[in-house]
Tab-separated table of N, CA and C in Angstrom:
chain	number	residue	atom	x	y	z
A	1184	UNK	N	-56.832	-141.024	-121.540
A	1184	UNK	CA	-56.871	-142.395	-121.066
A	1184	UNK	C	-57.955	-143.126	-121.850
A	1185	UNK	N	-57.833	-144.028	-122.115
A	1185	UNK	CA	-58.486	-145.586	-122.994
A	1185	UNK	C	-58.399	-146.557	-122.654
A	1186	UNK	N	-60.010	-147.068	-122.240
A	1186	UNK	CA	-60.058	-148.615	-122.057
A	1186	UNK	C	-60.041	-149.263	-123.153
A	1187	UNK	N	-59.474	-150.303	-123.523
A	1187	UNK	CA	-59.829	-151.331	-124.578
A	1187	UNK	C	-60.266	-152.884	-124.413
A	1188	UNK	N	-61.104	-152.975	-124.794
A	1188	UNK	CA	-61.826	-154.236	-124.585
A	1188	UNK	C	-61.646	-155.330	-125.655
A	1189	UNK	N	-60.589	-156.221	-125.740
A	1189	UNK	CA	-60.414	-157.095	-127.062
A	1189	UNK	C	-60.986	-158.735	-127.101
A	1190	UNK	N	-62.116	-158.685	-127.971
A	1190	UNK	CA	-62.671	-159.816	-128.125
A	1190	UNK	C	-61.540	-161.572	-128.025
A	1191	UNK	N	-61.964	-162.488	-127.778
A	1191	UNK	CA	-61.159	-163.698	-128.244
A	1191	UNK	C	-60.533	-163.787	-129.358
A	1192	UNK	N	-59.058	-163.739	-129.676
A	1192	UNK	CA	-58.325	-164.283	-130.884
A	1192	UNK	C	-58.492	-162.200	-131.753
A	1193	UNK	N	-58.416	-161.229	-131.126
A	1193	UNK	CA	-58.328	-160.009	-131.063
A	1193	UNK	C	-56.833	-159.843	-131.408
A	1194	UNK	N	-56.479	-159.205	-133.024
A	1194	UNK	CA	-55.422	-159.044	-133.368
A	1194	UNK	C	-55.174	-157.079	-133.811
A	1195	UNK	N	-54.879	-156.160	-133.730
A	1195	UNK	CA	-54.423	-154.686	-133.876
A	1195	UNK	C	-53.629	-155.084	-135.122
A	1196	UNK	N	-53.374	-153.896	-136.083
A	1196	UNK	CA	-53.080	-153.718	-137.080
A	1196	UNK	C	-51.366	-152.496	-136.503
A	1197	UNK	N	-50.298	-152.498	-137.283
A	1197	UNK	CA	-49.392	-151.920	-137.194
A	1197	UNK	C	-49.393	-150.339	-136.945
A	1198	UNK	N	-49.045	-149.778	-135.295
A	1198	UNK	CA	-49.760	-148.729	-135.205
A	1198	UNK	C	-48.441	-147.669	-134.537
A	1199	UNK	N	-48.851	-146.764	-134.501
A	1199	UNK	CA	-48.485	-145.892	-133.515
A	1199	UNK	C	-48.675	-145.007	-132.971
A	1200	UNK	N	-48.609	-143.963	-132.038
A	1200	UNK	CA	-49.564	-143.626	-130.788
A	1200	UNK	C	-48.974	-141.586	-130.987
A	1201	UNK	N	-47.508	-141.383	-131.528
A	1201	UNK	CA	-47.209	-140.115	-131.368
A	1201	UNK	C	-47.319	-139.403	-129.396
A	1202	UNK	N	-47.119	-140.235	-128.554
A	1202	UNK	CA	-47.380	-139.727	-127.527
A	1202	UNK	C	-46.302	-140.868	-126.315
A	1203	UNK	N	-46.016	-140.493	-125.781
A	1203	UNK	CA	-45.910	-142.032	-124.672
A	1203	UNK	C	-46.792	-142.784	-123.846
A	1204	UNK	N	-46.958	-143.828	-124.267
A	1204	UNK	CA	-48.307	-144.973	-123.800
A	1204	UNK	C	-47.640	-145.782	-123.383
A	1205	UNK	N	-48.891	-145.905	-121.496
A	1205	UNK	CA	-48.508	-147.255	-120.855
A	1205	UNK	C	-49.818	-147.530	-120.651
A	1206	UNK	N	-49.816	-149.442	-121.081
A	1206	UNK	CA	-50.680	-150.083	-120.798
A	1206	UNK	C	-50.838	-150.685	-119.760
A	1207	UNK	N	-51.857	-150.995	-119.158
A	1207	UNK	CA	-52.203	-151.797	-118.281
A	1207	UNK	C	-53.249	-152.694	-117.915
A	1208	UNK	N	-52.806	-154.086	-118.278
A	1208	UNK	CA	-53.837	-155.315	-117.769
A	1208	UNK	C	-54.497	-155.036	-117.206
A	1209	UNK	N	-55.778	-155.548	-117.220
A	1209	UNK	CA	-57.151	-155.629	-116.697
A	1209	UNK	C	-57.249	-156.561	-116.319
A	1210	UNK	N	-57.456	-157.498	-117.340
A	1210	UNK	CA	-58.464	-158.635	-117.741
A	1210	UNK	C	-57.601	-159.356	-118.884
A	1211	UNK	N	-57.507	-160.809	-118.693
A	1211	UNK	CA	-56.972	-161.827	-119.668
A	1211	UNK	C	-55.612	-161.561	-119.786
A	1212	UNK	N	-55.079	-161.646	-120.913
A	1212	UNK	CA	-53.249	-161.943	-121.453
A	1212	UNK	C	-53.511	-160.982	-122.961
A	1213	UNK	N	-52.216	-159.909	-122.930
A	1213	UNK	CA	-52.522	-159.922	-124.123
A	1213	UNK	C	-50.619	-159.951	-124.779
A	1214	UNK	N	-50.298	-159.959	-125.837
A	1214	UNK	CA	-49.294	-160.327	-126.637
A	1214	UNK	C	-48.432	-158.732	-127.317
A	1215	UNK	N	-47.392	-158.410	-126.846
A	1215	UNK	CA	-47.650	-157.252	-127.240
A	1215	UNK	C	-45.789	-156.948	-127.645
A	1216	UNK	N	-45.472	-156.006	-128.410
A	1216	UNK	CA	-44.126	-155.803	-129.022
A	1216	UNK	C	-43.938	-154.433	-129.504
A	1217	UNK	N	-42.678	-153.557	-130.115
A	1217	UNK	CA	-42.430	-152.543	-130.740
A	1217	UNK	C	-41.701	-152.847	-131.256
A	1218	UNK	N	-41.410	-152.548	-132.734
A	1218	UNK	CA	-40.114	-152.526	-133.198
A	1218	UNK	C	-38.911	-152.655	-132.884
A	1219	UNK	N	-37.962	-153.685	-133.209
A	1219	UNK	CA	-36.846	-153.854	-132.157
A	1219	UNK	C	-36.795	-154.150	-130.562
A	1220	UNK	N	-38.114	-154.521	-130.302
A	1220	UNK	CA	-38.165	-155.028	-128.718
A	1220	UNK	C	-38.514	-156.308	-128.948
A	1221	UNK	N	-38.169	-156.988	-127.883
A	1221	UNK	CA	-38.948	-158.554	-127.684
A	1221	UNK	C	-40.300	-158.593	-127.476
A	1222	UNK	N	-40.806	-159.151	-128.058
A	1222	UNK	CA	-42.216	-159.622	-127.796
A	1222	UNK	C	-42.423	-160.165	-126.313
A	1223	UNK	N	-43.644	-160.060	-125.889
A	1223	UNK	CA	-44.039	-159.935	-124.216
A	1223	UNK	C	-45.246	-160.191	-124.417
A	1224	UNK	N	-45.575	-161.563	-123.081
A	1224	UNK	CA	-47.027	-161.910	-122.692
A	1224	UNK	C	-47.430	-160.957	-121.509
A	1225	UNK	N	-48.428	-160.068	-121.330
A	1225	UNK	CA	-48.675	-159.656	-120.548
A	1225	UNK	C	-50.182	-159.816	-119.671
A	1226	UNK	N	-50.435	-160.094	-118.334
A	1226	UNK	CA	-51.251	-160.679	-117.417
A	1226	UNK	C	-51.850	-159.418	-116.686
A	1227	UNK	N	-52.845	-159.568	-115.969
A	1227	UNK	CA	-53.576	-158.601	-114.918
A	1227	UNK	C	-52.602	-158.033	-113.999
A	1228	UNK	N	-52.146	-156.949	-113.941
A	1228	UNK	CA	-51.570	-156.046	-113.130
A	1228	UNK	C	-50.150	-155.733	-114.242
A	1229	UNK	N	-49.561	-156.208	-115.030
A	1229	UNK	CA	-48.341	-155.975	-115.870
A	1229	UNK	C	-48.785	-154.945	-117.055
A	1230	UNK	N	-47.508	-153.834	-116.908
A	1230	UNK	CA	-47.898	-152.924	-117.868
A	1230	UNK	C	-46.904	-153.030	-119.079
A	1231	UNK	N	-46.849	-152.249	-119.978
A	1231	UNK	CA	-46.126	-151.895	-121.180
A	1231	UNK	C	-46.368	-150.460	-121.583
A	1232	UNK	N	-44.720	-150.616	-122.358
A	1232	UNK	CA	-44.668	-149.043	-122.692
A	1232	UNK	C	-44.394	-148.640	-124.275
A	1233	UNK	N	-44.393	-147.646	-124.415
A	1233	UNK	CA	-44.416	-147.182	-125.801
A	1233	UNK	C	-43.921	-146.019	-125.748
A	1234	UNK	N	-42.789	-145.881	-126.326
A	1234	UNK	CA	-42.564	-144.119	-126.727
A	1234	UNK	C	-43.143	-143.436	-128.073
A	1235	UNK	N	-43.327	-142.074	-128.012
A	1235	UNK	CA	-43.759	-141.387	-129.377
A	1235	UNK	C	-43.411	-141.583	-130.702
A	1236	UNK	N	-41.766	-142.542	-130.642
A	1236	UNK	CA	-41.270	-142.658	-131.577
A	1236	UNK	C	-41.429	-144.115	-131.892
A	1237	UNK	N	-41.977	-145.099	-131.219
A	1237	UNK	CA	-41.817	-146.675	-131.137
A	1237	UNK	C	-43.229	-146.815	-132.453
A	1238	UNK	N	-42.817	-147.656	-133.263
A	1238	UNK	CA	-44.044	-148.801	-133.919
A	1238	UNK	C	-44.402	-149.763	-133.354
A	1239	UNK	N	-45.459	-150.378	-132.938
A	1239	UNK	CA	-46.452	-151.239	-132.640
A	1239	UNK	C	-46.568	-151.936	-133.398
A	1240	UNK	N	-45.757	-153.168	-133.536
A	1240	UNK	CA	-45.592	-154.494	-134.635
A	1240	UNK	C	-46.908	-155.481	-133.960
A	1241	UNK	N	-46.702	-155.525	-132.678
A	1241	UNK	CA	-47.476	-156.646	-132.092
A	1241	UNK	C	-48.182	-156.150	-131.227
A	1242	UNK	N	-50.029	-156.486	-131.387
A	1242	UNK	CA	-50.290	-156.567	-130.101
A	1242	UNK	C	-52.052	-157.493	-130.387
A	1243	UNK	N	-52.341	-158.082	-129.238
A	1243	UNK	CA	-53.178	-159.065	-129.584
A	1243	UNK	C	-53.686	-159.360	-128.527
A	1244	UNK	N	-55.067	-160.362	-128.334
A	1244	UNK	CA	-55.348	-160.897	-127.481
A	1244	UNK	C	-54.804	-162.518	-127.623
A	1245	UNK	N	-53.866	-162.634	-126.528
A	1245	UNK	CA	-52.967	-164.082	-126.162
A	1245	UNK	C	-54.402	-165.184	-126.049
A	1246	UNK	N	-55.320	-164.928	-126.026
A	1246	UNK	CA	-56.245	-165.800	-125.854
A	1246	UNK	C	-57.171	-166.104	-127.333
A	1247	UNK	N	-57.752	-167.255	-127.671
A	1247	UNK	CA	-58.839	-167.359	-128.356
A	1247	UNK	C	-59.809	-167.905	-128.357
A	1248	UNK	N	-60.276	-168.129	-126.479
A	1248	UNK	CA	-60.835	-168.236	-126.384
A	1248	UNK	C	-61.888	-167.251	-124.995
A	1249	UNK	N	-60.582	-166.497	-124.399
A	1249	UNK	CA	-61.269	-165.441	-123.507
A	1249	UNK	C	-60.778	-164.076	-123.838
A	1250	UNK	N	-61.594	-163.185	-123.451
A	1250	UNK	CA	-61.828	-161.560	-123.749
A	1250	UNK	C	-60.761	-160.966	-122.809
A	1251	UNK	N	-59.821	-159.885	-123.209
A	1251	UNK	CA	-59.070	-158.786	-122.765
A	1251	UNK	C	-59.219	-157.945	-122.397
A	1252	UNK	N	-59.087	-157.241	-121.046
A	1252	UNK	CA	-58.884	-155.758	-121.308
A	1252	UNK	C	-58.105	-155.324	-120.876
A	1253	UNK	N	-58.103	-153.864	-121.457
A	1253	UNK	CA	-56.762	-152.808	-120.647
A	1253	UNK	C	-56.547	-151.440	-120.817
A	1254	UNK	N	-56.378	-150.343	-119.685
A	1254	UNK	CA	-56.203	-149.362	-120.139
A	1254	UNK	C	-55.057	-149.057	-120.647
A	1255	UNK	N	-54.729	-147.568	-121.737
A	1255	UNK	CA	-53.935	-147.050	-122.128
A	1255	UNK	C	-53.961	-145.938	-121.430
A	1256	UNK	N	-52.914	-145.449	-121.024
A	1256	UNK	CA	-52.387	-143.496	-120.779
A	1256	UNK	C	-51.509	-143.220	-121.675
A	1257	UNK	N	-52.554	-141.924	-122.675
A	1257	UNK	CA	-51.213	-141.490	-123.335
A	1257	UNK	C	-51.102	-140.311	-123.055
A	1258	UNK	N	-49.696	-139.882	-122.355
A	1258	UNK	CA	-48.760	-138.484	-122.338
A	1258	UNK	C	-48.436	-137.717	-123.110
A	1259	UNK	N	-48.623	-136.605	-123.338
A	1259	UNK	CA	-48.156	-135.733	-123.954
A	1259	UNK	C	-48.479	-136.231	-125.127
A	1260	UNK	N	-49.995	-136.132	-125.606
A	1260	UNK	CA	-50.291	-136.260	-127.181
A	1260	UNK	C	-51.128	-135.202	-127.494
A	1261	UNK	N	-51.031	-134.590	-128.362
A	1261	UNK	CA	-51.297	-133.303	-128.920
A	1261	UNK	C	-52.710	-133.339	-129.288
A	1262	UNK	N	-53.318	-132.330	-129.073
A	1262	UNK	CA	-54.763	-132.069	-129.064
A	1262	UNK	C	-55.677	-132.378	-130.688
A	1263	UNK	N	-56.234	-132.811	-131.052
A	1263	UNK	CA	-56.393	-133.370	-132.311
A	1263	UNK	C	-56.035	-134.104	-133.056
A	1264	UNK	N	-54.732	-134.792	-132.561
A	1264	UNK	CA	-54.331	-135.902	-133.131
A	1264	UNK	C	-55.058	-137.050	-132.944
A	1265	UNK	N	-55.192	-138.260	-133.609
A	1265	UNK	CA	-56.155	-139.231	-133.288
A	1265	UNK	C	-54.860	-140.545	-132.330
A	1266	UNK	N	-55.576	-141.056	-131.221
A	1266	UNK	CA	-54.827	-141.805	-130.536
A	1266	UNK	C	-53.947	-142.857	-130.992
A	1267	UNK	N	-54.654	-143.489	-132.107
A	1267	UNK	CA	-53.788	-144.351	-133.157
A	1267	UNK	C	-53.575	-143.861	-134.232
A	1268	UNK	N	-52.383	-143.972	-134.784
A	1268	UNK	CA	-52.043	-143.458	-135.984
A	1268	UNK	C	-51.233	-144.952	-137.152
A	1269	UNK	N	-51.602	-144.961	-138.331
A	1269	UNK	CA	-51.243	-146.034	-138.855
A	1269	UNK	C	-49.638	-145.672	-138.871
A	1270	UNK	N	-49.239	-147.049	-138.882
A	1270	UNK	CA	-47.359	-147.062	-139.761
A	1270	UNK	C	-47.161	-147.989	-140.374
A	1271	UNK	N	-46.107	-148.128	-140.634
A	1271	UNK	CA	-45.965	-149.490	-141.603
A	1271	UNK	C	-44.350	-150.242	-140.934
């Protein structure tokens, strides 16, 4: 499990996780997508999901002028792997 704390106008780079990840609002809005999914504003209490196989095109803080947060759970991710993994 991972908190993430994303500054104002907070943009992530094209990622993926090798595990299944659900997020969950904290704090603020954040902007978030996978490959072939619709893009989604998400608010305090709304989660999102990710499978092992999904890319992470989008994800951001919807704000630029207030701070984000949110935890991640990731399932079944293998011991030494690092939680983010780049893709393209």
């Amino acid at each position: 499990m991972l908190t993430v704390d994303y500054p104002p106008g907070a943009v992530e780079s094209i990622h993926r996780h090798d595990a299944y990840a659900f997020v969950y609002v904290l704090e603020g809005s954040l902007v978030e997508q996978v490959r072939g999914g619709k893009e989604v504003t998400l608010t305090p209490g709304q989660t999102f999901y990710e499978g092992p196989n999904d890319v992470h095109t989008v994800g951001r803080n919807a704000s630029t002028t207030k701070p984000a947060k949110f935890v991640v759970v990731l399932l079944m991710k293998k011991k030494g792997v690092d939680a983010v993994l780049p893709a393209e």
